[in-house]
Short mmCIF file of C-alpha atoms in Angstrom, two decimals:
data_model
loop_
_atom_site.label_atom_id
_atom_site.label_comp_id
_atom_site.label_asym_id
_atom_site.label_seq_id
_atom_site.Cartn_x
_atom_site.Cartn_y
_atom_site.Cartn_z
CA ASP A 1 2.53 -3.09 -18.57
CA THR A 2 1.72 -3.82 -14.88
CA GLU A 3 3.10 -0.71 -13.37
CA VAL A 4 1.68 2.38 -11.76
CA THR A 5 4.04 5.50 -12.18
CA GLN A 6 4.24 8.38 -10.07
CA THR A 7 5.93 11.65 -10.89
CA PRO A 8 7.95 13.40 -9.49
CA LYS A 9 9.64 10.91 -7.10
CA HIS A 10 10.78 13.77 -4.96
CA LEU A 11 9.05 17.38 -4.45
CA VAL A 12 10.18 20.17 -2.28
CA MET A 13 7.97 22.93 -1.98
CA GLY A 14 7.26 26.08 0.18
CA MET A 15 4.01 26.77 1.99
CA THR A 16 2.89 29.24 -0.71
CA ASN A 17 3.49 27.22 -3.62
CA LYS A 18 1.08 25.26 -5.66
CA LYS A 19 2.23 22.15 -7.18
CA SER A 20 0.80 18.76 -8.43
CA LEU A 21 1.51 15.08 -8.02
CA LYS A 22 0.84 12.83 -10.92
CA CYS A 23 -0.11 8.97 -11.16
CA GLU A 24 -0.59 7.03 -14.26
CA GLN A 25 -1.56 3.38 -15.06
CA HIS A 26 -2.32 1.54 -18.17
CA MET A 27 -3.90 -1.65 -16.76
CA GLY A 28 -7.34 -0.56 -17.58
CA HIS A 29 -8.03 -0.41 -13.66
CA ARG A 30 -11.16 1.49 -12.98
CA ALA A 31 -10.28 2.38 -9.31
CA MET A 32 -7.37 4.73 -8.29
CA TYR A 33 -6.36 5.85 -4.84
CA TRP A 34 -4.18 8.27 -3.02
CA TYR A 35 -2.59 7.34 0.07
CA LYS A 36 -0.17 9.43 2.49
CA GLN A 37 2.27 7.67 4.48
CA LYS A 38 4.52 9.05 7.35
CA ALA A 39 7.97 7.38 7.90
CA LYS A 40 7.40 3.85 9.41
CA LYS A 41 3.77 4.27 9.67
CA PRO A 42 1.15 2.60 7.38
CA PRO A 43 -0.44 4.33 4.64
CA GLU A 44 -3.38 6.28 5.46
CA LEU A 45 -6.02 6.36 2.59
CA MET A 46 -7.03 9.81 1.59
CA PHE A 47 -9.13 9.60 -1.60
CA VAL A 48 -10.45 6.98 -3.89
CA TYR A 49 -11.58 7.42 -7.51
CA SER A 50 -14.24 5.05 -8.97
CA TYR A 51 -15.00 5.06 -12.52
CA GLU A 52 -13.38 8.43 -12.75
CA LYS A 53 -15.64 9.90 -9.63
CA LEU A 54 -14.58 10.76 -6.41
CA SER A 55 -16.12 7.90 -4.23
CA ILE A 56 -14.25 8.37 -0.82
CA ASN A 57 -12.71 11.66 0.64
CA GLU A 58 -11.37 10.61 4.07
CA SER A 59 -11.93 14.07 5.83
CA VAL A 60 -8.76 15.42 3.94
CA PRO A 61 -8.12 19.20 4.14
CA SER A 62 -8.91 21.24 1.22
CA ARG A 63 -5.31 22.03 0.59
CA PHE A 64 -5.32 18.83 -1.11
CA SER A 65 -7.35 18.49 -4.40
CA PRO A 66 -7.53 15.54 -6.09
CA GLU A 67 -8.39 15.13 -10.06
CA CYS A 68 -9.06 12.26 -12.36
CA PRO A 69 -8.85 13.56 -15.91
CA ASN A 70 -9.46 9.97 -17.39
CA SER A 71 -9.44 6.43 -16.36
CA SER A 72 -5.45 6.36 -16.44
CA LEU A 73 -4.45 9.33 -14.68
CA LEU A 74 -4.73 10.79 -11.13
CA ASN A 75 -3.38 14.02 -10.00
CA LEU A 76 -3.22 15.39 -6.49
CA HIS A 77 -3.18 19.30 -6.47
CA LEU A 78 -1.20 21.02 -3.61
CA HIS A 79 -1.67 24.52 -2.33
CA ALA A 80 -0.81 26.25 0.84
CA LEU A 81 0.42 23.09 2.34
CA GLN A 82 2.07 23.02 5.94
CA PRO A 83 5.21 21.24 7.22
CA GLU A 84 3.22 18.47 8.75
CA ASP A 85 2.08 17.57 5.18
CA SER A 86 5.72 16.22 4.53
CA ALA A 87 5.20 12.59 3.67
CA LEU A 88 5.29 9.87 1.14
CA TYR A 89 2.35 10.25 -1.15
CA LEU A 90 1.29 6.88 -2.57
CA CYS A 91 -0.98 5.96 -5.63
CA ALA A 92 -2.62 2.78 -6.21
CA SER A 93 -5.11 1.53 -8.58
CA SER A 94 -7.27 -1.86 -8.57
CA GLN A 95 -9.26 -3.46 -11.40
CA ASP A 96 -12.95 -3.06 -9.75
CA GLY A 97 -14.42 0.11 -9.39
CA GLY A 98 -16.36 -1.25 -6.45
CA TRP A 99 -15.09 -2.75 -3.13
CA SER A 100 -14.64 -6.43 -4.43
CA TYR A 101 -10.94 -6.04 -5.60
CA ASN A 102 -8.51 -8.40 -4.81
CA GLU A 103 -5.41 -6.82 -5.95
CA GLN A 104 -4.12 -3.30 -5.44
CA PHE A 105 -1.16 -2.14 -7.48
CA PHE A 106 0.93 0.60 -5.76
CA GLY A 107 3.50 3.31 -7.42
CA PRO A 108 6.76 3.94 -5.62
CA GLY A 109 5.22 7.06 -4.23
CA THR A 110 6.42 10.81 -4.38
CA ARG A 111 8.50 11.97 -1.38
CA LEU A 112 7.13 15.48 -0.56
CA THR A 113 8.92 18.04 1.78
CA VAL A 114 7.15 21.24 2.73
CA LEU A 115 9.42 23.93 4.08
CA ASP B 1 8.80 -4.16 -12.50
CA GLN B 2 7.28 -5.28 -9.43
CA GLN B 3 10.12 -5.60 -6.66
CA VAL B 4 7.69 -7.11 -4.15
CA LYS B 5 5.42 -10.02 -5.37
CA GLN B 6 2.60 -11.86 -3.94
CA ASN B 7 1.64 -14.72 -6.42
CA SER B 8 -1.37 -15.88 -4.74
CA PRO B 9 -4.23 -13.45 -5.22
CA SER B 10 -6.52 -15.49 -3.09
CA LEU B 11 -6.62 -18.02 -0.27
CA SER B 12 -9.35 -19.66 1.30
CA VAL B 13 -8.79 -21.37 5.03
CA GLN B 14 -11.09 -23.26 7.34
CA GLU B 15 -11.49 -21.40 10.69
CA GLY B 16 -9.10 -22.79 13.21
CA ARG B 17 -6.52 -23.85 10.69
CA ILE B 18 -3.49 -22.00 9.78
CA SER B 19 -3.17 -19.38 7.22
CA ILE B 20 0.05 -18.94 5.39
CA LEU B 21 0.49 -16.09 3.01
CA ASN B 22 3.75 -15.48 0.86
CA CYS B 23 5.42 -12.88 -0.40
CA ASP B 24 8.76 -12.68 -2.64
CA TYR B 25 10.93 -9.71 -3.56
CA THR B 26 13.96 -8.95 -5.88
CA ASN B 27 15.86 -6.23 -4.24
CA SER B 28 18.45 -7.91 -2.05
CA MET B 29 19.05 -4.18 -0.20
CA PHE B 30 15.49 -4.48 1.30
CA ASP B 31 16.03 -4.61 5.08
CA TYR B 32 12.52 -3.87 6.48
CA PHE B 33 9.29 -5.58 5.87
CA LEU B 34 5.82 -4.97 6.78
CA TRP B 35 2.34 -6.82 6.38
CA TYR B 36 -0.70 -4.99 6.11
CA LYS B 37 -4.39 -6.12 6.60
CA LYS B 38 -7.00 -4.30 4.32
CA TYR B 39 -10.63 -4.23 4.51
CA PRO B 40 -12.79 -3.03 1.77
CA ALA B 41 -13.25 0.92 1.92
CA GLU B 42 -10.66 1.32 4.66
CA GLY B 43 -6.95 1.90 4.51
CA PRO B 44 -4.37 -0.66 5.29
CA THR B 45 -4.02 -1.52 8.78
CA PHE B 46 -0.41 -2.42 10.06
CA LEU B 47 -0.21 -5.90 11.10
CA ILE B 48 3.53 -7.00 11.91
CA SER B 49 6.97 -5.98 10.80
CA ILE B 50 10.48 -7.65 10.57
CA SER B 51 13.82 -6.45 10.02
CA SER B 52 16.64 -8.08 8.02
CA ILE B 53 18.52 -9.04 11.44
CA LYS B 54 15.76 -11.32 12.30
CA ASP B 55 14.30 -14.30 10.60
CA LYS B 56 11.06 -14.44 12.72
CA ASN B 57 8.83 -12.05 14.47
CA GLU B 58 5.79 -13.23 16.64
CA ASP B 59 2.57 -10.96 17.68
CA GLY B 60 -0.18 -13.01 19.28
CA ARG B 61 -1.78 -15.23 16.32
CA PHE B 62 0.59 -13.69 13.75
CA THR B 63 3.88 -14.80 12.79
CA VAL B 64 6.11 -13.40 9.89
CA PHE B 65 9.23 -15.68 8.77
CA LEU B 66 12.05 -13.98 6.57
CA ASN B 67 14.51 -16.00 4.50
CA LYS B 68 16.86 -13.65 3.17
CA SER B 69 18.66 -16.05 1.02
CA ALA B 70 15.58 -16.94 -0.67
CA LYS B 71 14.19 -13.29 -0.74
CA HIS B 72 11.11 -14.67 0.74
CA LEU B 73 8.78 -13.69 3.61
CA SER B 74 5.51 -15.43 4.87
CA LEU B 75 2.73 -14.39 7.33
CA HIS B 76 1.34 -17.28 9.48
CA ILE B 77 -2.00 -16.82 10.96
CA VAL B 78 -2.84 -19.30 13.69
CA PRO B 79 -5.73 -20.10 14.44
CA SER B 80 -7.27 -18.33 11.56
CA GLN B 81 -10.68 -16.49 12.37
CA PRO B 82 -13.52 -15.26 10.22
CA GLY B 83 -12.53 -11.64 11.12
CA ASP B 84 -9.24 -12.18 9.48
CA SER B 85 -10.83 -12.43 6.06
CA ALA B 86 -9.32 -9.23 4.45
CA VAL B 87 -6.72 -8.47 1.78
CA TYR B 88 -3.11 -9.00 3.26
CA PHE B 89 -0.26 -6.81 1.66
CA CYS B 90 3.37 -7.20 2.16
CA ALA B 91 6.08 -4.41 1.88
CA ALA B 92 9.53 -3.95 1.78
CA SER B 93 11.91 -0.96 2.17
CA GLU B 94 15.62 -0.47 1.91
CA THR B 95 15.41 2.72 4.12
CA GLY B 96 12.34 2.40 6.24
CA ASN B 97 10.96 5.34 4.49
CA GLN B 98 9.81 4.37 1.06
CA PHE B 99 7.88 1.06 0.80
CA TYR B 100 7.43 -1.22 -2.16
CA PHE B 101 4.00 -2.92 -2.08
CA GLY B 102 2.79 -6.46 -3.11
CA THR B 103 -0.24 -6.48 -4.84
CA GLY B 104 -2.19 -8.33 -1.96
CA THR B 105 -3.83 -11.69 -1.24
CA SER B 106 -7.16 -11.86 -0.47
CA LEU B 107 -7.71 -14.31 2.53
CA THR B 108 -11.16 -15.81 3.05
CA VAL B 109 -11.62 -17.61 6.51
CA ILE B 110 -14.46 -19.98 6.34
CA PRO B 111 -16.53 -20.58 9.51
#
């Protein structure tokens, strides 16, 4: 299994809603990532988990809350989002927990629309 | 199933020589392609793009070639510089919104 899966594929939410994005991999990877990507722009790194601990938070607003329940799962909890948060949210994983990784496997993303 | 594949996990090239990074895709509906460069602990940096109406796009030392019949694209860096050492991702899209990424090729340019 060399896939990173993300659910849901599409999500529409209001500004007062609470929702969660989920990401899963079964490749034994110890680093997992959340990216945000606006249309036709490169992905922007949001968070990095290394060995289930948050190692990087790229100054992301607190309305985005990551969680890594175990080495295979990564969640992104969303609360009180703004319309400008509408984007494609990508999850990725890599083998190493440090910064010596070569390959990073991306999921297909969740298309989020905030009304 | 990976729709975009980079079959070479790593590549080493002497400074001043050409670096050629390859990418294959399976979905014939993909019509927009990107190359990213990524340093450790940083997000991907956009390098160059190409749409399916072209077979070549140049930007300085970087040239991307697209072979639609072979479902193959490549990134040429000439001349290669030590600062080019990074992981390079290709990505493909059908709509320009949702991109499918390759797993990356780690390029090392040896001084």
